[in-house]
Amino acid sequence: MGCNSTYDPLFTKKQCTQLHDTVLPACAAAIDACQPAPGTDFAGSVVANSTDGMRNDSCPRMQPEPWRLTEACSYANSYCNGALNWTTMISAYDVRPNARMVPDDYVEYLRSKPFTDAVGVDPGIEYDECSDIVYDRFVSTSDAMSRASVSALEYLLDAQLPVLLYSGDADFICTWYGTMRVANALDWHGKGEWAQAPTTDWTWPAQSGEKVAAGQFVSAQNFTFLRVYEAGHEVSFYQPQAALYMLAQFIDRASVEDIEKLATIFWFTAEFRLCREDGSIRTCGAGLLSLFGELEHALSDVPIRLEFEPSKAVEQTYPLSDYQPLYFVADSFRDATAKLREFNKTMKRPFQVRYNPYTRLVEVLDSKDK
């Protein structure tokens, strides 16, 4: 990814030669040295009533296996990540020179009482975008070097569960090249068919009828890998409508018509939306907040402004590569949410979901018995 990709190189030619000939083989050997010996007992030992962690309940915990804390694992982590310091990229989550940092304004929403009450979150738990406690635990047990997800993926695939792996093709920290190599290396019942599966262009349908090129995918039986164009680590931020379409396709519950409606609603709410506050018009869409020129345009007298009504918004067309000629204005976030909930009731859905606060699981209600 850093030396040969669809984006500009992140390393010099000399560095790329050294990476290929020296660093990568040494890194692979260091990771191998960190792996458990054949026959290692993975059961671990249980620590009861632990309170120092992410959750605040009395949950039995597993101590890290002794082999995880070895000097070999620490060395592998340090050596393999050291090469990242050679680059001058702005962010490991987006290799492009004009990389945009993902805004964290949604964090406050996920912490808000209306949201936590709606999904049944324990009042004593606060959402954290990237928990230092969890990260420190991973580092202290050398999980990055010693615990792969390959066996878990193979288990899910052989259990006939649908699996989707996706990567933004501008992401460096989890490159699509690496994810594809993992996909190709999996040992599962459909690996023969997977090896013969073609790489196919993937598009999402704009309301204008245009099919927007969004990536490429490989699929066989219950397994799909998707590369998303022009997206960094957080695919749903960089390509929100493509991400929405991807999820709708994967869930396979929504019609193309409904997916198009959802994509249009997303455009006029999460991306390009205006709100009233204290008698003034404010911007509150991620697309607006990340584009200064569009921000000025939206607050000028040039564009048309209409009261936000989802049923009207879904019928509205919009340009993909120019300033928006029209914006919908909501009286408040609460008002927009209430209108969206009412509109969602008009969409055909063969199932509902419900959060069970006792089991902490999301239950799919797809039959009268449930």
GROMACS .gro file of C-alpha atoms in nm:
model
  370
    1MET     CA    1   0.000   0.000   0.000
    2GLY     CA    2   0.275   0.244   0.090
    3CYS     CA    3   0.483   0.169  -0.219
    4ASN     CA    4   0.249   0.052  -0.494
    5SER     CA    5  -0.117   0.149  -0.492
    6THR     CA    6  -0.364   0.370  -0.677
    7TYR     CA    7  -0.247   0.663  -0.464
    8ASP     CA    8   0.087   0.841  -0.439
    9PRO     CA    9   0.368   0.640  -0.271
   10LEU     CA   10   0.420   0.699   0.101
   11PHE     CA   11   0.781   0.582   0.099
   12THR     CA   12   1.084   0.659  -0.116
   13LYS     CA   13   1.209   0.395  -0.361
   14LYS     CA   14   1.500   0.322  -0.129
   15GLN     CA   15   1.267   0.276   0.167
   16CYS     CA   16   1.037   0.050  -0.039
   17THR     CA   17   1.332  -0.173  -0.132
   18GLN     CA   18   1.436  -0.197   0.232
   19LEU     CA   19   1.079  -0.270   0.341
   20HIS     CA   20   1.039  -0.548   0.085
   21ASP     CA   21   1.380  -0.708   0.127
   22THR     CA   22   1.444  -0.664   0.499
   23VAL     CA   23   1.165  -0.522   0.713
   24LEU     CA   24   0.870  -0.735   0.598
   25PRO     CA   25   1.052  -1.071   0.628
   26ALA     CA   26   1.188  -0.971   0.969
   27CYS     CA   27   0.844  -0.854   1.083
   28ALA     CA   28   0.683  -1.181   0.971
   29ALA     CA   29   0.950  -1.379   1.158
   30ALA     CA   30   0.897  -1.169   1.472
   31ILE     CA   31   0.521  -1.229   1.461
   32ASP     CA   32   0.577  -1.602   1.414
   33ALA     CA   33   0.805  -1.602   1.720
   34CYS     CA   34   0.523  -1.445   1.921
   35GLN     CA   35   0.275  -1.721   1.839
   36PRO     CA   36   0.198  -1.996   2.094
   37ALA     CA   37   0.370  -2.330   2.071
   38PRO     CA   38   0.160  -2.620   1.935
   39GLY     CA   39  -0.059  -2.766   2.206
   40THR     CA   40  -0.074  -2.444   2.411
   41ASP     CA   41  -0.372  -2.434   2.647
   42PHE     CA   42  -0.588  -2.139   2.546
   43ALA     CA   43  -0.827  -2.175   2.839
   44GLY     CA   44  -0.645  -1.926   3.058
   45SER     CA   45  -0.752  -1.867   3.415
   46VAL     CA   46  -1.062  -1.685   3.531
   47VAL     CA   47  -1.045  -1.374   3.742
   48ALA     CA   48  -1.376  -1.324   3.920
   49ASN     CA   49  -1.543  -0.991   4.000
   50SER     CA   50  -1.295  -0.777   3.810
   51THR     CA   51  -1.383  -0.409   3.822
   52ASP     CA   52  -1.088  -0.250   3.639
   53GLY     CA   53  -1.208  -0.233   3.282
   54MET     CA   54  -1.457  -0.110   3.031
   55ARG     CA   55  -1.767  -0.254   3.201
   56ASN     CA   56  -1.870  -0.175   3.555
   57ASP     CA   57  -2.036  -0.506   3.637
   58SER     CA   58  -1.908  -0.818   3.811
   59CYS     CA   59  -1.805  -1.008   3.502
   60PRO     CA   60  -1.562  -1.303   3.512
   61ARG     CA   61  -1.255  -1.220   3.306
   62MET     CA   62  -0.981  -1.415   3.138
   63GLN     CA   63  -0.623  -1.340   3.225
   64PRO     CA   64  -0.391  -1.309   2.926
   65GLU     CA   65  -0.207  -1.628   2.844
   66PRO     CA   66   0.152  -1.617   2.974
   67TRP     CA   67   0.302  -1.657   2.627
   68ARG     CA   68   0.139  -1.329   2.521
   69LEU     CA   69   0.351  -1.125   2.759
   70THR     CA   70   0.686  -1.247   2.631
   71GLU     CA   71   0.967  -1.023   2.513
   72ALA     CA   72   0.922  -1.170   2.163
   73CYS     CA   73   0.567  -1.031   2.139
   74SER     CA   74   0.676  -0.690   2.264
   75TYR     CA   75   0.960  -0.683   2.011
   76ALA     CA   76   0.727  -0.781   1.725
   77ASN     CA   77   0.487  -0.501   1.812
   78SER     CA   78   0.764  -0.241   1.830
   79TYR     CA   79   0.955  -0.355   1.520
   80CYS     CA   80   0.658  -0.402   1.288
   81ASN     CA   81   0.500  -0.069   1.375
   82GLY     CA   82   0.830   0.119   1.362
   83ALA     CA   83   0.830   0.147   0.983
   84LEU     CA   84   0.518   0.366   1.003
   85ASN     CA   85   0.739   0.645   1.134
   86TRP     CA   86   0.916   0.660   0.797
   87THR     CA   87   0.619   0.815   0.624
   88THR     CA   88   0.509   1.177   0.609
   89MET     CA   89   0.138   1.103   0.568
   90ILE     CA   90  -0.108   1.318   0.760
   91SER     CA   91  -0.312   1.026   0.886
   92ALA     CA   92  -0.281   0.648   0.885
   93TYR     CA   93  -0.657   0.642   0.825
   94ASP     CA   94  -0.640   0.827   0.493
   95VAL     CA   95  -0.325   0.826   0.277
   96ARG     CA   96  -0.434   1.110   0.051
   97PRO     CA   97  -0.250   1.444   0.083
   98ASN     CA   98  -0.575   1.629   0.155
   99ALA     CA   99  -0.683   1.379   0.420
  100ARG     CA  100  -0.985   1.489   0.621
  101MET     CA  101  -1.011   1.406   0.988
  102VAL     CA  102  -1.340   1.249   1.090
  103PRO     CA  103  -1.544   1.492   1.307
  104ASP     CA  104  -1.646   1.353   1.644
  105ASP     CA  105  -1.967   1.551   1.691
  106TYR     CA  106  -2.167   1.228   1.678
  107VAL     CA  107  -2.008   1.122   2.007
  108GLU     CA  108  -2.221   1.367   2.205
  109TYR     CA  109  -2.531   1.233   2.032
  110LEU     CA  110  -2.444   0.875   2.127
  111ARG     CA  111  -2.397   0.994   2.485
  112SER     CA  112  -2.724   1.187   2.496
  113LYS     CA  113  -2.999   1.064   2.723
  114PRO     CA  114  -3.268   1.036   2.449
  115PHE     CA  115  -3.037   0.802   2.254
  116THR     CA  116  -2.919   0.593   2.549
  117ASP     CA  117  -3.277   0.556   2.674
  118ALA     CA  118  -3.394   0.452   2.326
  119VAL     CA  119  -3.140   0.169   2.293
  120GLY     CA  120  -3.145   0.064   2.659
  121VAL     CA  121  -2.792   0.160   2.764
  122ASP     CA  122  -2.703   0.125   3.130
  123PRO     CA  123  -2.698   0.483   3.272
  124GLY     CA  124  -2.360   0.410   3.429
  125ILE     CA  125  -2.193   0.347   3.092
  126GLU     CA  126  -2.075   0.636   2.872
  127TYR     CA  127  -1.991   0.588   2.506
  128ASP     CA  128  -1.625   0.637   2.417
  129GLU     CA  129  -1.513   0.660   2.056
  130CYS     CA  130  -1.172   0.505   2.121
  131SER     CA  131  -1.131   0.381   2.476
  132ASP     CA  132  -0.778   0.413   2.612
  133ILE     CA  133  -0.860   0.143   2.866
  134VAL     CA  134  -0.948  -0.109   2.595
  135TYR     CA  135  -0.650  -0.005   2.380
  136ASP     CA  136  -0.407  -0.037   2.672
  137ARG     CA  137  -0.540  -0.387   2.744
  138PHE     CA  138  -0.482  -0.491   2.385
  139VAL     CA  139  -0.130  -0.352   2.390
  140SER     CA  140  -0.045  -0.507   2.727
  141THR     CA  141  -0.142  -0.853   2.601
  142SER     CA  142   0.018  -0.816   2.256
  143ASP     CA  143  -0.312  -0.890   2.084
  144ALA     CA  144  -0.208  -0.707   1.767
  145MET     CA  145   0.077  -0.950   1.712
  146SER     CA  146  -0.056  -1.269   1.865
  147ARG     CA  147  -0.431  -1.292   1.814
  148ALA     CA  148  -0.555  -1.319   1.457
  149SER     CA  149  -0.920  -1.326   1.350
  150VAL     CA  150  -0.862  -1.589   1.081
  151SER     CA  151  -0.997  -1.882   1.282
  152ALA     CA  152  -1.304  -1.681   1.386
  153LEU     CA  153  -1.378  -1.588   1.024
  154GLU     CA  154  -1.338  -1.949   0.912
  155TYR     CA  155  -1.576  -2.061   1.188
  156LEU     CA  156  -1.843  -1.809   1.083
  157LEU     CA  157  -1.812  -1.901   0.716
  158ASP     CA  158  -1.834  -2.275   0.782
  159ALA     CA  159  -2.140  -2.206   0.999
  160GLN     CA  160  -2.303  -2.069   0.678
  161LEU     CA  161  -2.333  -1.719   0.824
  162PRO     CA  162  -2.306  -1.431   0.575
  163VAL     CA  163  -1.974  -1.248   0.611
  164LEU     CA  164  -1.880  -0.914   0.456
  165LEU     CA  165  -1.528  -0.773   0.476
  166TYR     CA  166  -1.490  -0.421   0.343
  167SER     CA  167  -1.207  -0.169   0.327
  168GLY     CA  168  -1.166   0.187   0.209
  169ASP     CA  169  -0.894   0.188  -0.053
  170ALA     CA  170  -0.727   0.499   0.098
  171ASP     CA  171  -0.693   0.338   0.441
  172PHE     CA  172  -0.338   0.259   0.550
  173ILE     CA  173  -0.391   0.122   0.900
  174CYS     CA  174  -0.610  -0.160   0.760
  175THR     CA  175  -0.518  -0.170   0.393
  176TRP     CA  176  -0.750  -0.332   0.144
  177TYR     CA  177  -0.454  -0.523   0.004
  178GLY     CA  178  -0.396  -0.688   0.341
  179THR     CA  179  -0.764  -0.758   0.396
  180MET     CA  180  -0.785  -0.921   0.053
  181ARG     CA  181  -0.483  -1.139   0.133
  182VAL     CA  182  -0.655  -1.253   0.451
  183ALA     CA  183  -0.971  -1.331   0.253
  184ASN     CA  184  -0.772  -1.537   0.001
  185ALA     CA  185  -0.594  -1.731   0.276
  186LEU     CA  186  -0.907  -1.845   0.463
  187ASP     CA  187  -0.964  -2.219   0.480
  188TRP     CA  188  -1.340  -2.276   0.456
  189HIS     CA  189  -1.590  -2.488   0.267
  190GLY     CA  190  -1.621  -2.239  -0.020
  191LYS     CA  191  -1.252  -2.165  -0.074
  192GLY     CA  192  -1.244  -2.344  -0.410
  193GLU     CA  193  -1.530  -2.136  -0.548
  194TRP     CA  194  -1.378  -1.824  -0.389
  195ALA     CA  195  -1.048  -1.882  -0.569
  196GLN     CA  196  -1.232  -1.880  -0.904
  197ALA     CA  197  -1.460  -1.583  -0.827
  198PRO     CA  198  -1.410  -1.277  -1.052
  199THR     CA  199  -1.351  -0.921  -0.935
  200THR     CA  200  -1.664  -0.724  -1.024
  201ASP     CA  201  -1.732  -0.351  -1.038
  202TRP     CA  202  -1.969  -0.226  -0.768
  203THR     CA  203  -2.200   0.075  -0.806
  204TRP     CA  204  -2.476   0.242  -0.611
  205PRO     CA  205  -2.783   0.397  -0.778
  206ALA     CA  206  -2.822   0.776  -0.757
  207GLN     CA  207  -3.173   0.917  -0.764
  208SER     CA  208  -3.104   1.057  -1.111
  209GLY     CA  209  -3.074   0.702  -1.238
  210GLU     CA  210  -2.698   0.729  -1.271
  211LYS     CA  211  -2.499   0.433  -1.141
  212VAL     CA  212  -2.211   0.573  -0.938
  213ALA     CA  213  -1.887   0.373  -0.949
  214ALA     CA  214  -1.811   0.297  -0.586
  215GLY     CA  215  -1.572   0.002  -0.571
  216GLN     CA  216  -1.502  -0.359  -0.660
  217PHE     CA  217  -1.608  -0.682  -0.494
  218VAL     CA  218  -1.538  -1.054  -0.490
  219SER     CA  219  -1.811  -1.287  -0.371
  220ALA     CA  220  -1.869  -1.661  -0.336
  221GLN     CA  221  -2.146  -1.835  -0.143
  222ASN     CA  222  -2.180  -1.659   0.194
  223PHE     CA  223  -1.858  -1.455   0.174
  224THR     CA  224  -1.798  -1.113   0.016
  225PHE     CA  225  -1.503  -0.877   0.012
  226LEU     CA  226  -1.561  -0.517  -0.096
  227ARG     CA  227  -1.307  -0.248  -0.177
  228VAL     CA  228  -1.465   0.098  -0.152
  229TYR     CA  229  -1.319   0.371  -0.373
  230GLU     CA  230  -1.197   0.702  -0.233
  231ALA     CA  231  -1.262   0.606   0.127
  232GLY     CA  232  -1.038   0.609   0.430
  233HIS     CA  233  -1.066   0.397   0.744
  234GLU     CA  234  -1.415   0.515   0.840
  235VAL     CA  235  -1.589   0.422   0.514
  236SER     CA  236  -1.928   0.559   0.621
  237PHE     CA  237  -1.777   0.907   0.669
  238TYR     CA  238  -1.589   0.927   0.340
  239GLN     CA  239  -1.856   0.755   0.127
  240PRO     CA  240  -2.181   0.769   0.329
  241GLN     CA  241  -2.426   0.682   0.055
  242ALA     CA  242  -2.214   0.399  -0.078
  243ALA     CA  243  -2.181   0.267   0.278
  244LEU     CA  244  -2.556   0.282   0.331
  245TYR     CA  245  -2.617   0.096   0.006
  246MET     CA  246  -2.353  -0.161   0.101
  247LEU     CA  247  -2.520  -0.235   0.433
  248ALA     CA  248  -2.865  -0.250   0.279
  249GLN     CA  249  -2.743  -0.495   0.017
  250PHE     CA  250  -2.568  -0.707   0.277
  251ILE     CA  251  -2.870  -0.724   0.503
  252ASP     CA  252  -3.072  -0.802   0.189
  253ARG     CA  253  -3.394  -0.680   0.339
  254ALA     CA  254  -3.454  -0.358   0.150
  255SER     CA  255  -3.573  -0.305  -0.205
  256VAL     CA  256  -3.369  -0.092  -0.444
  257GLU     CA  257  -3.646   0.170  -0.429
  258ASP     CA  258  -3.627   0.189  -0.051
  259ILE     CA  259  -3.247   0.198  -0.058
  260GLU     CA  260  -3.264   0.497  -0.294
  261LYS     CA  261  -3.507   0.670  -0.058
  262LEU     CA  262  -3.279   0.607   0.239
  263ALA     CA  263  -2.978   0.733   0.045
  264THR     CA  264  -3.163   1.054  -0.048
  265ILE     CA  265  -3.277   1.107   0.312
  266PHE     CA  266  -2.919   1.055   0.425
  267TRP     CA  267  -2.798   1.316   0.177
  268PHE     CA  268  -3.042   1.580   0.300
  269THR     CA  269  -2.996   1.507   0.670
  270ALA     CA  270  -2.658   1.365   0.770
  271GLU     CA  271  -2.470   1.535   0.484
  272PHE     CA  272  -2.641   1.859   0.379
  273ARG     CA  273  -2.893   1.977   0.638
  274LEU     CA  274  -2.976   2.310   0.797
  275CYS     CA  275  -3.133   2.368   1.138
  276ARG     CA  276  -3.286   2.658   1.323
  277GLU     CA  277  -3.135   2.770   1.650
  278ASP     CA  278  -3.224   3.086   1.843
  279GLY     CA  279  -3.389   3.232   1.536
  280SER     CA  280  -3.088   3.175   1.312
  281ILE     CA  281  -3.006   2.918   1.045
  282ARG     CA  282  -2.724   2.679   1.139
  283THR     CA  283  -2.546   2.409   0.942
  284CYS     CA  284  -2.545   2.060   1.088
  285GLY     CA  285  -2.457   1.820   0.807
  286ALA     CA  286  -2.118   1.649   0.783
  287GLY     CA  287  -2.085   1.738   0.414
  288LEU     CA  288  -2.139   2.104   0.491
  289LEU     CA  289  -1.904   2.109   0.788
  290SER     CA  290  -1.619   1.958   0.586
  291LEU     CA  291  -1.647   2.187   0.281
  292PHE     CA  292  -1.579   2.556   0.349
  293GLY     CA  293  -1.702   2.676   0.011
  294GLU     CA  294  -2.026   2.481   0.044
  295LEU     CA  295  -2.065   2.614   0.399
  296GLU     CA  296  -2.056   2.974   0.276
  297HIS     CA  297  -2.292   2.890  -0.009
  298ALA     CA  298  -2.544   2.720   0.221
  299LEU     CA  299  -2.568   3.025   0.449
  300SER     CA  300  -2.597   3.272   0.161
  301ASP     CA  301  -2.916   3.390  -0.012
  302VAL     CA  302  -2.846   3.182  -0.324
  303PRO     CA  303  -2.990   2.834  -0.246
  304ILE     CA  304  -3.356   2.748  -0.195
  305ARG     CA  305  -3.463   2.648   0.158
  306LEU     CA  306  -3.759   2.423   0.228
  307GLU     CA  307  -3.911   2.295   0.551
  308PHE     CA  308  -3.783   1.945   0.622
  309GLU     CA  309  -4.043   1.684   0.534
  310PRO     CA  310  -3.903   1.335   0.461
  311SER     CA  311  -4.177   1.251   0.211
  312LYS     CA  312  -4.076   1.555   0.003
  313ALA     CA  313  -3.704   1.510   0.055
  314VAL     CA  314  -3.701   1.160  -0.095
  315GLU     CA  315  -3.844   1.297  -0.421
  316GLN     CA  316  -3.581   1.569  -0.452
  317THR     CA  317  -3.288   1.530  -0.692
  318TYR     CA  318  -2.942   1.661  -0.606
  319PRO     CA  319  -2.605   1.717  -0.778
  320LEU     CA  320  -2.308   1.505  -0.669
  321SER     CA  321  -2.027   1.738  -0.776
  322ASP     CA  322  -2.159   2.091  -0.735
  323TYR     CA  323  -2.298   2.316  -0.461
  324GLN     CA  324  -2.647   2.215  -0.359
  325PRO     CA  325  -2.922   2.433  -0.507
  326LEU     CA  326  -3.161   2.336  -0.228
  327TYR     CA  327  -3.144   2.258   0.143
  328PHE     CA  328  -3.405   2.132   0.386
  329VAL     CA  329  -3.434   2.313   0.719
  330ALA     CA  330  -3.539   2.137   1.040
  331ASP     CA  331  -3.673   2.317   1.345
  332SER     CA  332  -3.448   2.107   1.567
  333PHE     CA  333  -3.268   1.776   1.582
  334ARG     CA  334  -3.554   1.634   1.787
  335ASP     CA  335  -3.810   1.751   1.531
  336ALA     CA  336  -3.614   1.596   1.242
  337THR     CA  337  -3.578   1.268   1.434
  338ALA     CA  338  -3.951   1.251   1.507
  339LYS     CA  339  -4.039   1.313   1.141
  340LEU     CA  340  -3.793   1.048   1.025
  341ARG     CA  341  -3.942   0.792   1.264
  342GLU     CA  342  -4.288   0.857   1.129
  343PHE     CA  343  -4.163   0.832   0.772
  344ASN     CA  344  -3.986   0.502   0.845
  345LYS     CA  345  -4.321   0.352   0.942
  346THR     CA  346  -4.432   0.390   0.580
  347MET     CA  347  -4.147   0.173   0.448
  348LYS     CA  348  -4.196  -0.198   0.393
  349ARG     CA  349  -3.993  -0.398   0.642
  350PRO     CA  350  -4.037  -0.771   0.698
  351PHE     CA  351  -3.883  -0.739   1.043
  352GLN     CA  352  -3.825  -0.510   1.338
  353VAL     CA  353  -3.537  -0.495   1.583
  354ARG     CA  354  -3.545  -0.461   1.960
  355TYR     CA  355  -3.265  -0.411   2.210
  356ASN     CA  356  -3.285  -0.645   2.509
  357PRO     CA  357  -3.117  -0.467   2.804
  358TYR     CA  358  -3.101  -0.791   3.003
  359THR     CA  359  -2.909  -0.995   2.746
  360ARG     CA  360  -2.750  -0.683   2.587
  361LEU     CA  361  -2.835  -0.818   2.244
  362VAL     CA  362  -3.027  -0.677   1.948
  363GLU     CA  363  -3.311  -0.917   1.868
  364VAL     CA  364  -3.460  -0.952   1.520
  365LEU     CA  365  -3.840  -0.967   1.534
  366ASP     CA  366  -3.934  -1.145   1.214
  367SER     CA  367  -4.228  -1.357   1.327
  368LYS     CA  368  -4.552  -1.313   1.525
  369ASP     CA  369  -4.419  -1.540   1.799
  370LYS     CA  370  -4.146  -1.289   1.880
   0.00000   0.00000   0.00000
